Short mmCIF file of C-alpha atoms in Angstrom, two decimals:
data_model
loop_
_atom_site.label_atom_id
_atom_site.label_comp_id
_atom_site.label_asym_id
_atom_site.label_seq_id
_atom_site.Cartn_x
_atom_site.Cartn_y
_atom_site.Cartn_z
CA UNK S 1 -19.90 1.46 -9.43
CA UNK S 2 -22.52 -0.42 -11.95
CA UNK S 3 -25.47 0.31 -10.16
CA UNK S 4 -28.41 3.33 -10.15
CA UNK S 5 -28.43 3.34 -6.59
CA UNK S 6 -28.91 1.07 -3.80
CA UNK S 7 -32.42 -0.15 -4.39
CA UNK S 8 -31.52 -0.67 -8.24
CA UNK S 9 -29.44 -3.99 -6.82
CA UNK S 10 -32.79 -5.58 -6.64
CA UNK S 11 -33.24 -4.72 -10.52
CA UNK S 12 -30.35 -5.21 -12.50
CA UNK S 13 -28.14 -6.71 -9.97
CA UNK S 14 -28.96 -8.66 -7.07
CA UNK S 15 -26.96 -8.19 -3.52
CA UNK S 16 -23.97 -10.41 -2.59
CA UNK S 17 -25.15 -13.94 -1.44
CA UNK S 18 -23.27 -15.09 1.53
CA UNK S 19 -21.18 -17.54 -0.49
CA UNK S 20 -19.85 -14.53 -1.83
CA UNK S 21 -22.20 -15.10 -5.39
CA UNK S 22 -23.71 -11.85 -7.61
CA UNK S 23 -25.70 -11.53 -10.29
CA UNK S 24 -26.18 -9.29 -13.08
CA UNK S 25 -28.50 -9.22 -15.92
CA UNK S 26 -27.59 -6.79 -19.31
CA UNK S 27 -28.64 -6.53 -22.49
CA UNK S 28 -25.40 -7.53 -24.74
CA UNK S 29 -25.25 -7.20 -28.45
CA UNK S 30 -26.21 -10.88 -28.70
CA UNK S 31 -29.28 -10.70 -26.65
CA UNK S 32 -30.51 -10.43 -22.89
CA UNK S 33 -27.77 -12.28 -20.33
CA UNK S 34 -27.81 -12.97 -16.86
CA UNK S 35 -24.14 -13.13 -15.20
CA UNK S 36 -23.60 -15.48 -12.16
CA UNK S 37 -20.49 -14.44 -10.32
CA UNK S 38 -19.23 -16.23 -7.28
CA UNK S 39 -16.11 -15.04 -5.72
CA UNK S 40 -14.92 -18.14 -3.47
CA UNK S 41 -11.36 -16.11 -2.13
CA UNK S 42 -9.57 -17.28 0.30
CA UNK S 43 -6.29 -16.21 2.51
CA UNK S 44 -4.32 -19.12 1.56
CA UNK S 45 -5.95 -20.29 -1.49
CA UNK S 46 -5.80 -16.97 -3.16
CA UNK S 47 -8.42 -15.77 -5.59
CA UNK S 48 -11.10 -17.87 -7.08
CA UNK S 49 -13.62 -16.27 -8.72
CA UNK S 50 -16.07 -18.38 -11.20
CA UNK S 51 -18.72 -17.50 -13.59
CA UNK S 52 -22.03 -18.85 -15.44
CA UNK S 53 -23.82 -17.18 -18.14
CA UNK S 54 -27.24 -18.10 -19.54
CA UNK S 55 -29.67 -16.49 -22.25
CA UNK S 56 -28.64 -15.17 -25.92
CA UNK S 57 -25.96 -13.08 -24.78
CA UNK S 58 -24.28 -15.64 -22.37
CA UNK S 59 -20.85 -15.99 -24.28
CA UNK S 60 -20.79 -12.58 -24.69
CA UNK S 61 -21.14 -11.45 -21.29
CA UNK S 62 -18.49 -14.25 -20.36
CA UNK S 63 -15.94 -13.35 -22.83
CA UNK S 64 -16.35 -9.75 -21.36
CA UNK S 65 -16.06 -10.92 -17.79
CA UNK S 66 -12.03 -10.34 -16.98
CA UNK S 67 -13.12 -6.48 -17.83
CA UNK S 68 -16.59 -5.92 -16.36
CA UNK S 69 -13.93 -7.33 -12.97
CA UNK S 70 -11.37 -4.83 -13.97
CA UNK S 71 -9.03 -6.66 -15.98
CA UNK S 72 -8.16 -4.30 -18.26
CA UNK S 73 -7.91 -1.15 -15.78
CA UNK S 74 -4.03 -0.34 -14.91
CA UNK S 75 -4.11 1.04 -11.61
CA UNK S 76 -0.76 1.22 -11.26
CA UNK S 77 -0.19 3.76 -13.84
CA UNK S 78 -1.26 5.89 -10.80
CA UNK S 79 0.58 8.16 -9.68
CA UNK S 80 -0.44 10.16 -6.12
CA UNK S 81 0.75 14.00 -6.47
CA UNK S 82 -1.23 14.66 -3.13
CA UNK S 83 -1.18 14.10 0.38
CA UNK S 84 -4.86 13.37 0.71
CA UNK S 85 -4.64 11.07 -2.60
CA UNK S 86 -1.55 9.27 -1.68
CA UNK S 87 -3.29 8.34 1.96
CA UNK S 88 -6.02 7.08 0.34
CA UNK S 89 -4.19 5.53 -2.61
CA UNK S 90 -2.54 3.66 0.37
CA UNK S 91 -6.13 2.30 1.37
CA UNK S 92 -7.56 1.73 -2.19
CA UNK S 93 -4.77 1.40 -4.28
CA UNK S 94 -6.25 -1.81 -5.82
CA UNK S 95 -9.26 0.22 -6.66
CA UNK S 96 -10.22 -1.48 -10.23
CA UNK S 97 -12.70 0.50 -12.77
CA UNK S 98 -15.03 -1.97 -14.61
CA UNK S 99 -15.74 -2.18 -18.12
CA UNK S 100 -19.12 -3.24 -19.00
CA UNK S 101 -18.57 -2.77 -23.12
CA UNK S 102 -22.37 -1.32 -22.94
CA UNK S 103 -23.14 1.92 -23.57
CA UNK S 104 -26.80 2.10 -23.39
CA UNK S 105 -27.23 0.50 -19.71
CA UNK S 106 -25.28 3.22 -18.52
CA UNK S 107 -26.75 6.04 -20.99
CA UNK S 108 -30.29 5.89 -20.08
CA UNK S 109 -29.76 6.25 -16.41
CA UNK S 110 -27.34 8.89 -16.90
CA UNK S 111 -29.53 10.94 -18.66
CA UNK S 112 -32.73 10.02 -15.82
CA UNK S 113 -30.07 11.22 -12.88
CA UNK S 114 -30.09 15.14 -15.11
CA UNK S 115 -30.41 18.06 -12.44
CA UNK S 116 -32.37 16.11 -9.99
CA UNK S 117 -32.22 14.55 -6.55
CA UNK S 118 -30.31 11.02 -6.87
CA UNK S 119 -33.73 9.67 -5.62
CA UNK S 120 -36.04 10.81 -7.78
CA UNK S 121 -34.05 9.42 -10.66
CA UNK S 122 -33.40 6.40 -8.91
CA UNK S 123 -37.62 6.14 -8.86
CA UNK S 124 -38.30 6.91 -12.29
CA UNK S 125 -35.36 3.76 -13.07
CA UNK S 126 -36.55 1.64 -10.89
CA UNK S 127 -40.31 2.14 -12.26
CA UNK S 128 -39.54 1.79 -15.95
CA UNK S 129 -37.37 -1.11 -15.45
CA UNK S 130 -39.92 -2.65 -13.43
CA UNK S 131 -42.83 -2.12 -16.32
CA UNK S 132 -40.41 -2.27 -19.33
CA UNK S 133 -37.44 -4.76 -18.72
CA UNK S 134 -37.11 -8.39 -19.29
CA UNK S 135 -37.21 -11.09 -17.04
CA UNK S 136 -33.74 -12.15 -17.21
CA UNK S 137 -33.12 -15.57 -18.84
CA UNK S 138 -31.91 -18.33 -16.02
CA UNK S 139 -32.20 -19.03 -12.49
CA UNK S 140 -31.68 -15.61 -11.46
CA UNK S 141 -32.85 -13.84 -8.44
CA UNK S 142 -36.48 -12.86 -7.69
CA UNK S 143 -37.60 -9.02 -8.74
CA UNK S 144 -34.25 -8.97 -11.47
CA UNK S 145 -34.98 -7.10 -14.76
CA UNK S 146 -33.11 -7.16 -18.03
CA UNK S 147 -32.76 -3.31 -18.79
CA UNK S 148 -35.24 -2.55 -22.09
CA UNK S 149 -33.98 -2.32 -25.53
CA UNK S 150 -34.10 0.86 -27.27
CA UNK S 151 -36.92 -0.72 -29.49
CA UNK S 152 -38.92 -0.69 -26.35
CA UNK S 153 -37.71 2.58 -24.73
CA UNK S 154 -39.21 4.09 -27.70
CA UNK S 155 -43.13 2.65 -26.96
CA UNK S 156 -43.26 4.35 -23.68
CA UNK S 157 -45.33 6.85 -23.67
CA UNK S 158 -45.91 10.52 -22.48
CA UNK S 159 -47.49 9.68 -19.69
CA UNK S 160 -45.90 6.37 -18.21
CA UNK S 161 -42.36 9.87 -18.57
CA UNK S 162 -44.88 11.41 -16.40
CA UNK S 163 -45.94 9.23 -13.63
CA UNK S 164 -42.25 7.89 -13.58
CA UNK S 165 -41.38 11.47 -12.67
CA UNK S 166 -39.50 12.30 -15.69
CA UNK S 167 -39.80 15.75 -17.67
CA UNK S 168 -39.83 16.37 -21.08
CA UNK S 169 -36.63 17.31 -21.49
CA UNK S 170 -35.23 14.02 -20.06
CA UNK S 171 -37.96 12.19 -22.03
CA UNK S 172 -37.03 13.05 -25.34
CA UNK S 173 -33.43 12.90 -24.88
CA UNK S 174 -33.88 9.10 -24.24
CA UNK S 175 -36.67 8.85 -27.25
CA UNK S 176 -33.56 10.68 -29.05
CA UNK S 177 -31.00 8.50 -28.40
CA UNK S 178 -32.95 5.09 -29.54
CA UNK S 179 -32.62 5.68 -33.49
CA UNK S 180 -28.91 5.62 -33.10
CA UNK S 181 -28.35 3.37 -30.01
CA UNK S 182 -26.19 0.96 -32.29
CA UNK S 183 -23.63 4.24 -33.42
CA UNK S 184 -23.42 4.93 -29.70
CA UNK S 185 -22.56 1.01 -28.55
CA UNK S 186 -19.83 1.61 -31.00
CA UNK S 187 -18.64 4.36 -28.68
CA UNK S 188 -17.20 1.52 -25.77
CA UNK S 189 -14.55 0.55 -28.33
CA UNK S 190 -13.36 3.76 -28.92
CA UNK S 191 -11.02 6.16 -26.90
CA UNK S 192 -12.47 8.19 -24.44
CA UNK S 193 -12.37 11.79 -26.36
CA UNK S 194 -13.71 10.19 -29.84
CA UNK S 195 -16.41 8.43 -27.47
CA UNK S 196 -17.34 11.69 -25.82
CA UNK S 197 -18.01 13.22 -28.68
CA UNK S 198 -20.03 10.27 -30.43
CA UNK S 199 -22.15 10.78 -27.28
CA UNK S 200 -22.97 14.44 -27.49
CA UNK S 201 -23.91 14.66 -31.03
CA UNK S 202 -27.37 13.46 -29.73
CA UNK S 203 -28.95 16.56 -28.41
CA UNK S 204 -29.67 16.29 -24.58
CA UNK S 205 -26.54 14.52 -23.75
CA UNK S 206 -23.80 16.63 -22.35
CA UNK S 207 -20.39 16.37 -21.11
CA UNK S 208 -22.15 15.57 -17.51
CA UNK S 209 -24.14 12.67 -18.61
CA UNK S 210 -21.32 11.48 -21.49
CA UNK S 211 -18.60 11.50 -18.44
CA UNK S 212 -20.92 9.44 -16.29
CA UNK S 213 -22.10 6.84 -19.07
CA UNK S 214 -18.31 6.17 -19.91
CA UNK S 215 -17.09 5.86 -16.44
CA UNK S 216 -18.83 3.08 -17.01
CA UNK S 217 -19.21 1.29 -20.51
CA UNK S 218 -15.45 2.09 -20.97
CA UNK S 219 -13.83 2.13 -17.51
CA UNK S 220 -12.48 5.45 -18.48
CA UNK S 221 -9.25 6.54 -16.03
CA UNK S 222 -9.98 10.15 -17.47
CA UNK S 223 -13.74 10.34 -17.66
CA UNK S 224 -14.14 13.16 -14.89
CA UNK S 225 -17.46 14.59 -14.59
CA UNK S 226 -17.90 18.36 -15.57
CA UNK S 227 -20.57 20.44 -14.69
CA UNK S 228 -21.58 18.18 -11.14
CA UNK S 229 -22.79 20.15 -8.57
CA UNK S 230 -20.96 18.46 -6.10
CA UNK S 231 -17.98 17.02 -7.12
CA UNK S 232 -15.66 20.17 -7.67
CA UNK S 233 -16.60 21.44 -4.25
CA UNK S 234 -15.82 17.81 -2.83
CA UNK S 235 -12.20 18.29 -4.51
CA UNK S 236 -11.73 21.49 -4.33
CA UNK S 237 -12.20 21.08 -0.04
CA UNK S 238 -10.28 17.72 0.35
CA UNK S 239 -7.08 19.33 -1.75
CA UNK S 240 -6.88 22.86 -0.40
CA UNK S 241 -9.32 23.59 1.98
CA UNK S 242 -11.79 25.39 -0.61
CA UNK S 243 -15.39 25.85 0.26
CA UNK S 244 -16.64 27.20 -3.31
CA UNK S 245 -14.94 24.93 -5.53
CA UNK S 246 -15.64 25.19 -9.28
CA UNK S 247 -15.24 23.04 -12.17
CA UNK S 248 -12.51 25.39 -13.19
CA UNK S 249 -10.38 24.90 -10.32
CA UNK S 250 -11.34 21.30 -10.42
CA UNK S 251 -9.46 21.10 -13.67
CA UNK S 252 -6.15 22.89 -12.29
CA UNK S 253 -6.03 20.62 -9.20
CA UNK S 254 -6.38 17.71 -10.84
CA UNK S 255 -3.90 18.49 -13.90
CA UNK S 256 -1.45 16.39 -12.47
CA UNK S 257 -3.35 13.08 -12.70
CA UNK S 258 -4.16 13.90 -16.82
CA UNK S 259 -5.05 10.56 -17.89
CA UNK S 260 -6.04 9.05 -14.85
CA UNK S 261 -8.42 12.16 -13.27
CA UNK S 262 -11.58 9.90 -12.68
CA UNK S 263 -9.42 7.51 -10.85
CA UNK S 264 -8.47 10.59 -8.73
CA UNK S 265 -11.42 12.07 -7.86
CA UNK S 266 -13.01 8.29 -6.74
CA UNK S 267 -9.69 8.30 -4.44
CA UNK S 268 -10.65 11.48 -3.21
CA UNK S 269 -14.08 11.18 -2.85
CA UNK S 270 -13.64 7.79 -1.19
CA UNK S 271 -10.88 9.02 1.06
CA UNK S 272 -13.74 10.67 3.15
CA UNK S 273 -12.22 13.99 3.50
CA UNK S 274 -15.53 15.68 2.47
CA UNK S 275 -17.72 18.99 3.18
CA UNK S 276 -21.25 19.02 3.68
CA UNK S 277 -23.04 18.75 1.00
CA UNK S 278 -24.68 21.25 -0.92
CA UNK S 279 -28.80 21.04 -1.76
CA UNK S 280 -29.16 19.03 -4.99
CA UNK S 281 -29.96 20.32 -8.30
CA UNK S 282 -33.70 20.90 -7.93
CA UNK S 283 -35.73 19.77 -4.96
CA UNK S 284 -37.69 16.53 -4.69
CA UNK S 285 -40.75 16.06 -6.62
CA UNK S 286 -42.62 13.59 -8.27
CA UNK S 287 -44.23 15.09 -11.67
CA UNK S 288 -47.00 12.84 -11.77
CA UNK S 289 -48.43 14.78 -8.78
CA UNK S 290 -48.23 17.73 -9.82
#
């Protein structure tokens, strides 16, 4: 749910340890923090889940720990009006959406992961965390990186965009978010439709990419992604059978779930009843070679 693809675990987060330990470094309002989770669960002991912080932001990140674990989500406000959803609200219905209460972790990705392949943006993140971020504060895993502040976003230049892969368009919607990037943290304490539209005053950020950040920073229910070229087509088949689905019908079909529609369409997507997918946005290719 928190990461920018698989190989992004090595960045930000680090994989599960065996003991059943994960770690997460974030840039809080109070400074870089790295998260040690260890979830020691067991069938008769229940759940046991502890936590150590360490850098600037460490009692921050703790305080916000009960929500980044889903603590604040209400799953069972859920209702299933479907047969697919309700068979695999059967199978997931703890499913839990996490909180972070940061905005710009999830922003700056969103906007790298615009109308390309889910790999290319996944190298142009993993290449500017890896030059720009932080080593996180603490004993935390090898090859981590604290993601960069905005004041640093804003030194990269034109062509570190370019050998990352990353047009100009993308480019200077990140550069254009940085002036503001403490208006838009306010954003994950606000309700989802004021948030949205905090988000896309900033030129370059859409209802795709303000959907996807929130999901996120908020643990929005409701935050369903518009204008995906997948994910109507994916709900539109595993509802009624549709081949061509559209954002349009998207809507309709999931107007019974108003409030909770995100939660939906992760039931649906991870009940597996799925078409083939469709070629992504634009094909593969790295700018820089160009």
């Amino acid at each position: 749910m928190l990461r920018s693809g698989d190989e992004d675990s090595l960045r930000t987060e680090a994989p599960q340890e065996p003991d059943g330990t994960w770690w997460r470094a974030s840039r809080t309002p109070e400074g870089p923090a790295t998260l040690q989770i260890t979830d020691r669960s067991a069938p008769v002991a229940g759940r046991q889940i502890t936590a150590a912080a360490w850098g600037p932001g460490a009692a921050w990140a703790l305080e916000q720990l009960p929500a980044l674990l889903g603590g604040d989500d209400e799953p069972e406000a859920f209702q299933p009006r479907h047969r697919v959803v309700a068979a695999a609200h059967r199978k997931h219905g703890g499913l839990r959406l996490a909180r972070t209460g940061l905005v710009m972790e999830s922003l700056v990705p969103s906007v790298l992961e615009q109308r390309i392949t889910s790999g290319s943006a996944h190298y142009a993140w993993r290449r500017l965390l890896n030059r720009y971020g932080e080593k996180p504060p603490g004993p935390a895993p090898e090859g981590m990186r604290t993601p960069p502040s905005a004041a640093t976003w804003r030194t990269v230049p034109s062509w570190e965009w370019h050998r990352a892969g990353v047009d100009r368009s993308r480019a200077a919607a990140i550069l254009r978010i940085c002036p503001y990037a403490s208006r838009l943290e306010e954003a994950a304490s606000m309700e989802l439709p004021e948030a949205m539209a905090r988000l896309q005053l900033i030129p370059g950020i859409g209802p795709w990419t303000a959907a996807e950040t929130l999901q996120r920073a908020l643990g929005a229910p409701d935050a369903l992604t518009l204008g995906d070229l997948h994910l109507p087509v994916q709900i539109g088949y595993a509802l009624i059978g549709a081949r061509n689905g559209t954002d349009e019908q998207m809507l309709q079909l999931l107007e019974p779930y108003a409030g909770q529609r995100h939660r939906a369409a992760r039931l649906i997507l991870l009940g597996g009843r799925l078409p083939n997918r469709r070629a992504h946005r634009a094909p593969h290719s790295r700018i820089a070679h160009l």
